[in-house]
Coordinates of C-alpha atoms in Angstrom, one line a residue:
Chain L
M1 CA 136.1 114.8 123.5
P2 CA 134.3 112.2 121.1
I3 CA 131.7 113.6 119.4
K4 CA 128.3 111.6 120.4
R5 CA 126.6 109.5 117.6
K6 CA 123.3 108.0 117.6
P7 CA 124.1 104.2 117.1
N8 CA 124.1 103.0 113.7
L9 CA 122.2 99.7 113.1
S10 CA 124.8 98.9 109.8
A11 CA 127.6 99.5 111.7
T12 CA 126.7 97.3 114.5
I13 CA 125.6 94.7 111.9
A14 CA 129.1 94.7 110.0
L15 CA 130.4 93.8 113.4
L16 CA 128.4 90.9 114.3
P17 CA 130.7 88.3 112.7
T18 CA 133.5 89.6 114.5
W19 CA 131.7 89.6 117.7
F20 CA 130.8 85.9 117.3
V21 CA 134.3 85.3 116.4
A22 CA 135.7 87.1 119.5
V23 CA 133.1 85.7 121.9
V24 CA 132.4 82.2 120.7
V25 CA 135.6 81.4 119.1
F26 CA 138.1 83.1 121.2
I27 CA 136.5 83.5 124.7
G28 CA 134.2 80.1 124.3
T29 CA 136.9 77.4 122.9
M30 CA 139.3 78.8 125.5
G31 CA 137.0 78.2 128.4
W32 CA 136.3 74.9 126.7
S33 CA 140.1 73.9 126.9
I34 CA 140.4 74.9 130.1
R35 CA 137.5 73.4 131.6
L36 CA 139.0 70.0 130.2
S37 CA 142.2 70.7 131.5
F38 CA 140.4 70.1 135.0
T39 CA 138.9 66.8 134.0
N40 CA 140.8 63.2 133.3
S41 CA 139.9 63.6 129.3
T42 CA 141.9 61.2 127.3
L43 CA 141.0 60.1 124.0
F44 CA 137.6 61.6 124.5
P45 CA 136.2 64.6 126.6
S46 CA 135.3 63.5 130.1
S47 CA 133.1 65.4 132.7
T48 CA 134.8 63.5 135.5
Y49 CA 136.5 66.8 137.7
V50 CA 140.1 65.7 139.0
G51 CA 141.0 69.3 139.9
F52 CA 144.3 70.2 139.4
A53 CA 145.5 66.3 138.6
Q54 CA 146.6 67.5 135.0
Y55 CA 148.7 70.0 136.2
S56 CA 150.7 67.9 138.7
K57 CA 150.9 65.3 136.3
L58 CA 152.2 67.8 133.7
F59 CA 154.7 69.6 136.3
S60 CA 156.2 66.0 136.9
S61 CA 156.6 65.3 133.1
A62 CA 160.4 65.4 132.4
K63 CA 159.3 66.2 129.1
W64 CA 157.5 69.4 130.0
L65 CA 160.0 70.5 131.9
A66 CA 162.4 70.4 129.1
S67 CA 160.2 71.7 127.0
L68 CA 159.9 74.7 129.1
Q69 CA 163.6 75.3 129.7
N70 CA 164.4 74.7 126.2
V71 CA 161.6 77.4 124.7
L72 CA 163.1 79.8 127.6
I73 CA 166.5 79.0 126.4
F74 CA 165.9 79.6 122.6
G75 CA 163.6 82.5 123.2
V76 CA 166.1 84.5 125.0
L77 CA 168.6 83.7 122.6
Y78 CA 166.6 84.1 119.6
V79 CA 165.2 87.5 120.4
A80 CA 168.7 89.0 121.8
G81 CA 170.3 87.2 118.7
C82 CA 167.7 88.8 116.3
L83 CA 167.8 92.5 117.9
L84 CA 171.8 92.6 118.3
L85 CA 172.3 91.5 114.7
G86 CA 169.6 93.4 113.4
F87 CA 170.4 96.5 115.1
L88 CA 174.2 95.8 113.6
L89 CA 172.8 95.4 110.2
A90 CA 170.7 98.7 110.2
A91 CA 173.9 100.7 111.8
A92 CA 175.9 99.7 109.3
L93 CA 173.6 100.2 106.7
D94 CA 172.9 103.8 107.8
R95 CA 176.8 104.6 107.1
K96 CA 175.5 105.8 103.4
I97 CA 176.8 102.5 101.9
R98 CA 177.1 101.3 98.3
F99 CA 174.6 99.0 97.0
E100 CA 172.3 99.5 100.1
S101 CA 169.0 98.1 98.8
A102 CA 171.0 95.0 97.9
F103 CA 172.0 94.5 101.1
R104 CA 168.9 95.3 102.4
T105 CA 167.3 92.9 100.2
I106 CA 169.6 89.8 101.2
F107 CA 169.2 90.6 104.9
L108 CA 165.4 90.7 104.8
Y109 CA 164.8 87.8 102.0
P110 CA 164.5 85.0 104.6
Y111 CA 161.7 86.5 106.4
A112 CA 159.6 85.8 103.8
M113 CA 160.0 82.0 104.1
S114 CA 158.3 79.6 106.2
F115 CA 159.7 78.1 109.2
V116 CA 159.1 75.2 107.9
V117 CA 161.4 75.8 104.8
T118 CA 163.8 77.8 107.2
G119 CA 164.2 74.5 109.4
L120 CA 164.8 72.2 106.5
I121 CA 167.3 74.8 105.0
W122 CA 169.7 74.5 108.3
Q123 CA 168.9 70.9 108.9
W124 CA 170.7 70.2 105.8
M125 CA 173.2 72.7 105.9
L126 CA 174.0 71.1 109.6
N127 CA 174.1 67.5 108.2
P128 CA 177.4 66.1 109.8
T129 CA 177.9 63.8 107.3
L130 CA 176.9 65.8 104.3
G131 CA 176.7 69.4 105.4
I132 CA 179.0 72.1 106.1
Q133 CA 181.0 69.6 108.7
A134 CA 182.1 67.4 105.7
S135 CA 182.5 70.3 103.3
V136 CA 184.9 71.8 105.5
G137 CA 186.6 68.4 106.4
S138 CA 187.3 67.4 102.9
L139 CA 189.3 70.7 102.6
G140 CA 191.9 69.1 105.2
W141 CA 190.3 70.4 108.3
E142 CA 189.4 66.9 109.7
S143 CA 188.8 67.9 113.4
F144 CA 186.3 70.6 112.6
V145 CA 182.8 69.4 114.1
L146 CA 179.5 71.3 113.3
D147 CA 176.9 68.7 114.5
W148 CA 174.3 71.0 116.2
V149 CA 171.3 69.2 115.1
V150 CA 172.5 65.8 116.2
N151 CA 174.2 66.8 119.2
R152 CA 172.0 66.9 122.5
D153 CA 174.0 69.8 123.9
M154 CA 174.0 71.8 120.8
A155 CA 170.7 71.2 119.2
I156 CA 168.6 73.7 120.6
Y157 CA 171.7 76.6 119.4
A158 CA 171.0 75.1 116.1
L159 CA 167.2 76.0 116.3
V160 CA 168.7 79.8 117.6
L161 CA 171.0 80.0 114.6
A162 CA 167.9 79.4 111.9
G163 CA 165.5 81.3 113.8
V164 CA 168.1 84.5 114.1
W165 CA 168.7 83.9 110.2
Q166 CA 165.1 84.1 109.6
G167 CA 164.2 87.0 111.9
A168 CA 167.2 89.4 112.2
G169 CA 165.8 91.2 108.9
L170 CA 162.7 92.2 110.4
V171 CA 164.8 94.2 113.3
M172 CA 166.8 95.5 110.6
V173 CA 164.0 97.1 108.8
I174 CA 162.3 98.3 111.9
A175 CA 165.6 99.9 113.3
L176 CA 166.7 101.6 110.0
A177 CA 163.2 103.1 109.2
G178 CA 163.9 104.4 112.9
M179 CA 167.5 105.7 112.3
R180 CA 166.2 107.6 109.1
G181 CA 163.8 109.4 111.3
I182 CA 166.5 111.2 113.2
E183 CA 167.2 114.4 112.7
A184 CA 170.1 115.5 110.9
E185 CA 170.9 118.3 113.8
Q186 CA 171.3 115.7 116.5
W187 CA 174.1 114.1 114.1
K188 CA 175.5 117.3 113.4
A189 CA 175.5 118.4 116.8
A190 CA 177.0 115.0 118.3
R191 CA 179.9 115.3 115.4
I192 CA 181.1 119.2 116.5
D193 CA 181.3 117.9 120.1
G194 CA 183.5 115.0 118.8
I195 CA 181.7 111.9 119.9
P196 CA 182.7 109.1 118.3
V197 CA 180.1 107.3 115.6
W198 CA 179.8 104.3 118.0
R199 CA 179.1 106.1 120.9
I200 CA 176.3 108.3 118.9
Y201 CA 174.7 105.0 117.9
V202 CA 174.9 103.8 121.4
S203 CA 173.9 106.9 123.5
I204 CA 172.0 108.8 121.0
V205 CA 170.3 106.7 118.3
L206 CA 169.6 103.6 120.7
P207 CA 167.4 105.4 123.1
Q208 CA 165.4 106.9 120.5
L209 CA 164.7 103.5 118.5
G210 CA 163.8 102.1 121.8
P211 CA 159.7 101.9 121.4
A212 CA 160.2 100.4 117.9
L213 CA 162.9 97.7 118.9
A214 CA 160.5 96.7 121.8
A215 CA 157.6 96.6 119.4
A216 CA 159.9 94.2 117.1
G217 CA 161.2 92.2 120.4
M218 CA 157.4 91.7 121.4
L219 CA 156.4 90.6 118.0
L220 CA 159.7 88.0 118.1
A221 CA 158.9 87.0 121.7
M222 CA 155.0 86.4 120.9
G223 CA 156.4 84.0 117.8
V224 CA 158.6 82.1 120.4
I225 CA 155.5 80.9 122.5
K226 CA 153.8 79.4 119.2
T227 CA 157.2 77.8 118.5
Y228 CA 156.2 74.4 116.3
D229 CA 156.7 74.6 112.7
I230 CA 160.5 75.0 113.0
V231 CA 161.3 72.5 115.6
V232 CA 158.8 69.8 113.5
A233 CA 161.0 70.7 110.4
M234 CA 164.3 70.5 111.7
T235 CA 164.6 68.2 114.7
N236 CA 161.1 67.1 115.5
G237 CA 162.0 67.4 119.2
G238 CA 165.3 65.3 119.2
P239 CA 167.7 64.2 119.9
G240 CA 165.9 62.9 123.3
N241 CA 164.1 66.0 124.7
A242 CA 167.0 68.5 123.5
T243 CA 164.5 70.3 121.4
E244 CA 161.2 69.5 122.7
V245 CA 159.0 72.8 123.0
P246 CA 155.7 73.3 124.9
A247 CA 153.4 74.0 121.5
K248 CA 154.9 70.6 120.3
F249 CA 154.2 69.0 123.4
I250 CA 150.8 69.5 123.5
M251 CA 150.0 69.1 119.7
D252 CA 151.6 65.5 120.2
N253 CA 149.2 65.0 123.1
L254 CA 146.2 66.5 121.6
F255 CA 146.2 64.5 118.0
G256 CA 149.3 62.0 118.6
R257 CA 148.6 60.6 122.1
Q258 CA 145.3 61.2 123.0
N259 CA 145.8 62.9 126.0
L260 CA 143.4 65.7 126.0
G261 CA 143.5 66.5 129.8
L262 CA 147.3 66.8 129.8
A263 CA 147.3 68.8 126.4
T264 CA 144.7 71.6 127.6
A265 CA 146.2 71.6 130.8
G266 CA 149.8 72.5 129.0
A267 CA 147.9 75.1 126.8
T268 CA 146.3 76.8 129.6
V269 CA 150.0 77.2 131.1
L270 CA 150.9 78.8 128.1
V271 CA 148.1 81.0 128.2
L272 CA 149.1 82.0 131.5
G273 CA 152.7 82.6 130.4
V274 CA 151.8 85.0 127.5
I275 CA 149.3 87.0 130.2
I276 CA 152.3 87.1 132.7
A277 CA 154.8 88.3 129.9
V278 CA 151.8 90.9 128.3
A279 CA 150.5 92.4 131.3
P280 CA 153.3 94.6 132.4
F281 CA 153.7 96.0 129.0
R282 CA 150.0 96.6 128.6
Y283 CA 149.8 98.4 132.2
A284 CA 153.1 100.5 131.1
M285 CA 151.5 101.8 127.6
H286 CA 148.1 102.4 129.5
M287 CA 149.4 104.5 132.2
R288 CA 151.7 106.1 129.3
D289 CA 148.3 107.1 127.6
R290 CA 146.7 108.2 130.7
A291 CA 149.9 110.8 131.5
K292 CA 149.3 111.9 127.9
G293 CA 145.8 112.6 128.5
P294 CA 142.9 111.5 126.1
A295 CA 144.0 111.7 122.2
Chain F
M1 CA 160.0 102.8 104.5
A2 CA 163.5 104.4 104.8
G3 CA 163.6 107.9 103.0
P4 CA 166.6 108.6 100.8
H5 CA 168.6 110.6 103.9
P6 CA 171.1 108.3 105.2
N7 CA 172.7 109.6 108.4
G8 CA 176.2 110.1 109.4
P9 CA 179.2 111.9 107.5
K10 CA 179.4 112.3 103.7
P11 CA 181.5 109.1 102.4
A12 CA 185.0 109.8 103.4
Q13 CA 188.1 108.4 101.5
I14 CA 188.7 104.8 101.9
T15 CA 189.3 104.1 105.9
A16 CA 190.1 101.4 108.1
G17 CA 186.7 101.7 109.5
R18 CA 185.2 102.0 105.9
I19 CA 186.7 98.6 105.1
G20 CA 185.8 97.0 108.6
L21 CA 182.1 98.3 107.8
Y22 CA 182.1 97.0 104.4
A23 CA 183.6 93.4 105.5
F24 CA 181.3 93.3 108.3
L25 CA 178.2 93.8 105.4
V26 CA 179.7 91.3 103.1
V27 CA 180.5 88.5 106.1
A28 CA 176.8 89.1 107.1
A29 CA 175.5 88.8 103.3
L30 CA 177.2 85.7 103.1
F31 CA 175.6 84.0 106.2
F32 CA 172.2 85.1 104.7
L33 CA 172.8 84.0 101.0
L34 CA 174.5 81.0 102.0
P35 CA 171.6 78.3 102.6
L36 CA 169.7 79.8 99.4
Y37 CA 172.8 79.2 97.4
T38 CA 173.4 75.4 99.2
M39 CA 169.5 74.8 98.1
V40 CA 170.0 76.1 94.5
V41 CA 173.1 74.1 93.8
T42 CA 172.5 70.9 95.7
S43 CA 168.8 70.5 93.8
L44 CA 170.6 70.7 90.4
K45 CA 172.9 67.7 91.7
S46 CA 172.9 63.8 91.6
M47 CA 172.5 61.8 94.5
D48 CA 176.4 60.5 93.6
E49 CA 177.7 64.0 93.4
I50 CA 175.9 65.0 96.6
R51 CA 177.2 61.9 98.8
L52 CA 180.8 63.3 98.0
G53 CA 179.9 65.7 101.1
Q54 CA 180.8 69.1 99.2
I55 CA 177.8 71.0 99.7
F56 CA 179.2 74.3 98.5
A57 CA 180.6 73.1 95.0
L58 CA 178.6 73.7 92.2
P59 CA 177.2 71.3 90.2
A60 CA 179.0 69.1 87.8
T61 CA 176.3 69.1 85.1
L62 CA 172.9 70.9 85.0
D63 CA 170.2 68.1 86.0
F64 CA 167.0 69.2 86.5
S65 CA 165.6 65.6 87.1
A66 CA 165.1 66.5 91.2
W67 CA 162.9 69.6 90.2
V68 CA 160.8 67.4 87.8
T69 CA 160.5 64.4 90.9
A70 CA 159.8 67.1 93.2
W71 CA 157.0 68.6 91.5
S72 CA 155.3 65.7 90.2
G73 CA 156.9 62.2 91.6
A74 CA 158.3 62.7 95.0
C75 CA 156.6 60.4 97.8
M76 CA 154.9 61.4 101.0
G77 CA 154.5 58.3 102.7
T78 CA 153.5 55.5 100.1
V79 CA 152.0 58.2 98.0
C80 CA 154.2 59.5 94.9
V81 CA 152.7 62.5 93.3
G82 CA 155.0 65.0 93.9
I83 CA 154.4 68.5 95.7
R84 CA 152.0 69.7 92.9
S85 CA 148.6 68.9 94.2
G86 CA 149.9 71.0 97.7
F87 CA 150.9 73.8 95.3
W88 CA 147.2 74.1 94.1
N89 CA 145.8 73.5 97.7
S90 CA 148.0 76.6 98.9
V91 CA 146.7 78.4 96.2
A92 CA 143.1 77.6 97.0
I93 CA 143.4 77.7 100.5
T94 CA 145.3 81.4 100.1
L95 CA 143.5 83.5 97.7
P96 CA 140.0 82.8 99.2
A97 CA 141.4 83.3 102.7
V98 CA 143.2 86.6 101.8
A99 CA 140.1 88.0 99.9
L100 CA 138.0 87.4 102.7
S101 CA 140.2 88.1 105.7
V102 CA 141.3 91.5 104.0
F103 CA 137.5 92.4 103.4
I104 CA 136.2 91.8 106.9
G105 CA 139.1 93.6 108.5
A106 CA 138.7 96.7 106.1
V107 CA 135.0 96.7 107.1
N108 CA 135.9 95.9 110.7
G109 CA 138.7 98.8 110.6
Y110 CA 136.2 101.3 109.6
A111 CA 133.3 100.6 111.6
L112 CA 135.5 100.4 114.7
S113 CA 137.5 103.8 114.3
L114 CA 134.9 106.2 112.2
W115 CA 131.5 104.7 113.5
R116 CA 132.6 103.3 117.1
P117 CA 129.2 101.3 117.5
R118 CA 128.5 100.2 121.3
G119 CA 130.9 97.9 122.4
A120 CA 133.6 99.0 120.0
N121 CA 136.5 99.3 122.5
L122 CA 135.7 95.9 124.0
L123 CA 135.4 94.1 120.9
F124 CA 138.6 95.6 119.9
G125 CA 140.1 94.7 123.0
L126 CA 139.0 91.1 122.8
L127 CA 139.9 90.8 119.3
M128 CA 143.7 92.0 120.4
A129 CA 143.8 89.5 123.2
G130 CA 142.7 86.8 120.7
G131 CA 145.6 87.4 118.6
L132 CA 148.2 87.0 121.3
I133 CA 146.9 83.8 123.0
P134 CA 148.5 80.6 121.5
Y135 CA 146.8 78.7 119.0
Q136 CA 146.8 75.3 120.9
I137 CA 144.5 76.6 123.3
F138 CA 141.6 77.1 120.6
L139 CA 142.2 73.9 118.3
Y140 CA 140.7 70.9 120.3
P141 CA 137.2 72.7 120.6
M142 CA 137.3 74.2 117.0
V143 CA 138.0 70.6 115.5
R144 CA 135.0 69.4 117.3
V145 CA 133.0 72.2 116.5
M146 CA 134.1 72.4 112.8
A147 CA 133.4 68.4 112.8
N148 CA 129.7 68.9 113.8
V149 CA 128.9 71.3 111.3
E150 CA 130.8 69.4 108.8
L151 CA 133.7 71.9 107.6
Y152 CA 136.5 69.8 109.6
N153 CA 138.9 68.3 106.8
S154 CA 137.2 70.4 104.2
L155 CA 138.8 73.5 101.9
A156 CA 136.1 75.8 103.5
G157 CA 137.0 75.0 106.7
I158 CA 140.5 75.7 106.4
I159 CA 140.1 79.3 104.6
L160 CA 137.5 79.6 107.7
V161 CA 140.2 79.1 110.1
H162 CA 142.5 81.2 108.5
V163 CA 140.2 84.0 108.3
I164 CA 139.3 83.5 112.1
F165 CA 142.8 84.0 113.3
G166 CA 143.8 86.4 110.8
L167 CA 141.1 89.0 111.9
P168 CA 143.2 90.4 114.9
L169 CA 146.1 91.2 112.7
V170 CA 143.8 92.5 109.7
T171 CA 141.8 94.4 111.8
L172 CA 144.1 96.3 113.9
L173 CA 146.1 97.4 110.8
F174 CA 143.0 98.9 109.3
R175 CA 141.7 100.3 112.2
N176 CA 145.1 102.0 112.9
Y177 CA 145.0 103.3 109.0
F178 CA 141.4 104.6 109.4
V179 CA 141.9 106.4 112.7
S180 CA 144.3 108.7 110.6
V181 CA 141.3 109.6 108.1
P182 CA 139.6 113.0 109.2
E183 CA 136.4 112.4 110.6
E184 CA 135.2 115.1 108.8
L185 CA 135.0 113.1 105.5
C186 CA 132.8 110.6 107.0
K187 CA 130.5 113.2 108.5
A188 CA 130.1 115.4 105.6
A189 CA 129.3 112.0 103.8
R190 CA 126.4 111.2 106.2
V191 CA 125.3 114.9 105.8
D192 CA 124.7 114.0 102.2
G193 CA 122.6 111.2 103.1
A194 CA 125.4 108.5 102.3
G195 CA 125.0 105.1 104.6
F196 CA 127.2 103.1 106.2
W197 CA 127.9 100.9 103.0
R198 CA 128.0 103.8 100.7
I199 CA 130.6 105.4 102.4
F200 CA 132.8 102.4 102.6
F201 CA 132.7 101.4 99.3
E202 CA 132.6 104.8 97.8
I203 CA 135.0 106.8 99.7
M204 CA 137.0 104.4 102.4
L205 CA 138.0 101.7 100.3
P206 CA 139.1 103.6 97.6
I207 CA 141.4 105.8 99.8
A208 CA 142.5 102.6 102.0
V209 CA 143.9 100.9 98.7
P210 CA 147.7 101.2 99.7
M211 CA 146.8 99.5 103.0
V212 CA 144.8 96.9 101.1
V213 CA 147.9 96.1 99.2
V214 CA 150.0 95.9 102.4
V215 CA 147.6 93.6 104.2
S216 CA 146.9 91.4 101.6
M217 CA 150.7 90.8 101.2
L218 CA 150.9 90.1 104.6
Q219 CA 148.1 87.8 104.8
F220 CA 149.3 85.9 101.4
T221 CA 152.5 85.3 102.8
G222 CA 151.4 84.5 106.4
I223 CA 148.5 81.9 105.0
W224 CA 150.8 80.9 102.6
N225 CA 153.3 79.9 104.9
D226 CA 151.2 78.4 107.8
F227 CA 151.8 74.9 108.8
L228 CA 150.1 74.3 112.0
L229 CA 146.1 75.2 111.0
G230 CA 146.7 73.2 107.7
L231 CA 148.1 70.3 109.3
V232 CA 145.0 70.4 112.1
F233 CA 142.2 71.3 109.7
A234 CA 142.4 71.0 106.1
G235 CA 142.4 67.3 105.9
R236 CA 144.3 64.8 103.6
D237 CA 143.1 66.1 100.5
N238 CA 143.6 69.6 101.1
L239 CA 146.9 69.6 102.6
P240 CA 149.1 72.9 102.0
M241 CA 152.5 72.5 100.5
T242 CA 154.2 73.3 103.7
V243 CA 152.7 70.4 105.2
Q244 CA 153.5 68.4 102.3
L245 CA 157.2 69.3 102.1
N246 CA 157.3 68.2 105.7
N247 CA 156.1 65.1 104.8
I248 CA 158.1 64.7 101.8
V249 CA 161.3 65.1 103.5
N250 CA 160.8 63.8 107.3
T251 CA 158.8 60.2 106.1
T252 CA 160.8 59.2 103.3
M253 CA 161.9 55.6 103.7
G254 CA 166.0 54.9 102.9
E255 CA 168.2 57.3 101.8
R256 CA 167.1 60.8 101.8
T257 CA 166.8 62.2 98.3
Y258 CA 168.5 65.5 99.2
N259 CA 168.1 67.1 95.7
V260 CA 164.6 66.3 95.2
N261 CA 164.1 67.5 98.9
M262 CA 165.6 71.0 98.1
A263 CA 164.2 71.1 94.8
A264 CA 160.9 70.5 96.8
T265 CA 161.8 73.1 99.5
I266 CA 162.7 76.0 96.6
L267 CA 159.1 75.2 95.0
T268 CA 157.7 75.9 98.3
A269 CA 159.5 79.1 98.8
V270 CA 159.2 80.9 95.6
V271 CA 155.9 81.9 95.9
P272 CA 156.4 84.2 99.3
L273 CA 160.0 84.8 97.8
A274 CA 158.6 86.0 94.4
I275 CA 156.2 88.5 96.7
Y276 CA 159.1 89.4 98.1
F277 CA 160.8 90.4 95.4
L278 CA 158.4 91.9 93.3
S279 CA 156.8 94.0 95.6
G280 CA 160.2 95.7 97.0
R281 CA 159.0 98.4 99.3
W282 CA 155.4 97.3 99.8
F283 CA 156.8 94.4 101.5
V284 CA 158.8 96.0 103.9
R285 CA 156.2 98.7 104.3
G286 CA 153.9 95.7 105.3
I287 CA 156.4 94.4 108.0
A288 CA 157.0 97.7 109.4
A289 CA 153.2 98.3 109.8
G290 CA 152.3 95.0 111.0
A291 CA 155.2 95.2 113.3
V292 CA 155.6 98.6 114.6
K293 CA 151.7 99.0 115.4
G294 CA 151.3 95.4 116.5

C-alpha cells in the first residue's frame, strides 16, 4: 500500500521540464510526423491530404523493400550472433581461467567504440585490395577471397561481422554476472549426479540466465531498428541496395532527397514495427507483475 | 560486476578440455584484437608500405606523420584542418550535455520514486515509450522547431538535443536506484522540516554518487559516440568528431590515405577507450545497470 502524501509543489515543478519533453517533444513531434506522412509534402510541408498514397509509394519502392529485408537479416543474425558468442565467452571465462580480467577487457573494449569507428575499421579489414584478402593472398593462398564489403551477396554479412565484434562483449558481461550469481550448491548437486559440464550450462545455467539474456537481446534489437551509423561508415548502403536500411532510407529522403511525405511514412512504419515488437514483452511483464501482486 | 567466485571445479590438471578452452579464448581474443592491431600498425606506415597489401605486417619504420596530418591537416571535402576542431567540438558538446542530463535525470529519478507526485507513473511511461521509439520520427519537426527558436545548427541546440534524448535512460537508471533507498530516510527528513530540494542536495545526491559516476560514464560514451544527432543538429561549425571522421574517410578525392584515416579513427576512439580502460569495473557496472534494467 503506497502511503498517501499531500501533493508537493516542488516535486511537480521539478518534473515540468520532463513533462515538456515527454508531451511536446516526444508525442508532439511524433504526431506532426505522422500527420505529414498523410500529405504530399516534398521539400516543404504541405497540408494537402493524400491518404495512404505515400505508404503505397513506400511499399512499391524496391529500395524500401530491400531495406526492410536487409534490416531483418542483419537484425536476426546480429542479435543471435552476439547472444551466442557472448554466452560462449562468458561460459569459457566462468571455468576458472587464468588472466580472466585480461580476456574480459579484450572482449568488451569494442563496445566502448562508436559504430562509425567500428564500421571504418572493418571496411578496411575487408577491403579486398589492401585488407585481409590481399595479405593472405601474398602468403601464397592466391584463391583466398574475403571481399564481403564490395560483394552484393555478402555485404550484409560484413555488417553482421562488424556488429557482432562490437556487441558480443555486452552479452558476455551480462551473462558472466548472471553465472556468478548461480549458487554453488546447484553446481555441486549437478556434479555429484555426474552431469557433464556442457549439459549443466545448457540445462541449468542457461534457463536461469533467461531474463538477463532477454534484456540484453532486447537492448541489441532496439539498436537494430536504429541502425544507421555503421552502414554509413562501412558501405553507405551499397553495393547497389545490398545494405540499405530503413533508418538510412528515411534520412536520405528527409534531408537528401527532400521527400518529406515518403520519409515520414517510413518513420511511421518503423514506429509501428517497434510497437509490434515490444508490445508482447511489455504485456508479458505486466501480467507477470500482476501475478506477483503489488510490490 | 562479477564477484570473485568463479563456478565450476578447481582447475584440474591439463586435460584436452582445458586446452580446448584456452584455444577458444585465445582465438576469440585474436578476433577482438585484430582490428585494433591493424589500425595501430597501419597508422604508422607510409602509403608506399600500405600499397604492398600486408595489413598485418609491422611497419618498417615508425612514422608518426599520418597522426600529425590526421590531427591538423586532413581534408574534409575542400577544408584541410584535420580532426582537431572536431575533437574540441565533441568536448564542448559532451561535457555540458552529460552534466545537464545527469542532473535532470537525478532530479527526475528522485522525484518519481520518492515523492511520486500526481501523474508520476504516466510521465515515466511516456518517457520510456519515447526512449524506445526510433529517432527518425522526431527529427524533421524538431529541426523546424529548433530553427524557429534559433537553436538549430548551434552548440546550445545540439547540447539540448542530447539532453532530451538522454532523459529516458538517465531517468530510468536513477529511478531504479532511488527506489531501493529506504523511504524512511525521506520521511524522517521531511519531519525535520527539510523540503524537496534540501533532501535532494543534502541526502539523496550524496547517496547516489556511485550512480552519478556510472550514468555519467554511460552518457559520456554515448554522446561522444553519437553520429546521427550531431550530423543533423550541430551545424557545420560544431560537427562532432564522429561526423568529421566519416567526412575525412568517405569524401576524400583520389587515393585514400589509409594511414591518415586510421590515425584519425584511433583519435576518435581514444577518449571512450580511455574511459573504458581507466574506469574498469565502473564501466562494466554501468553497462550492466543500463542493460539489465533497461
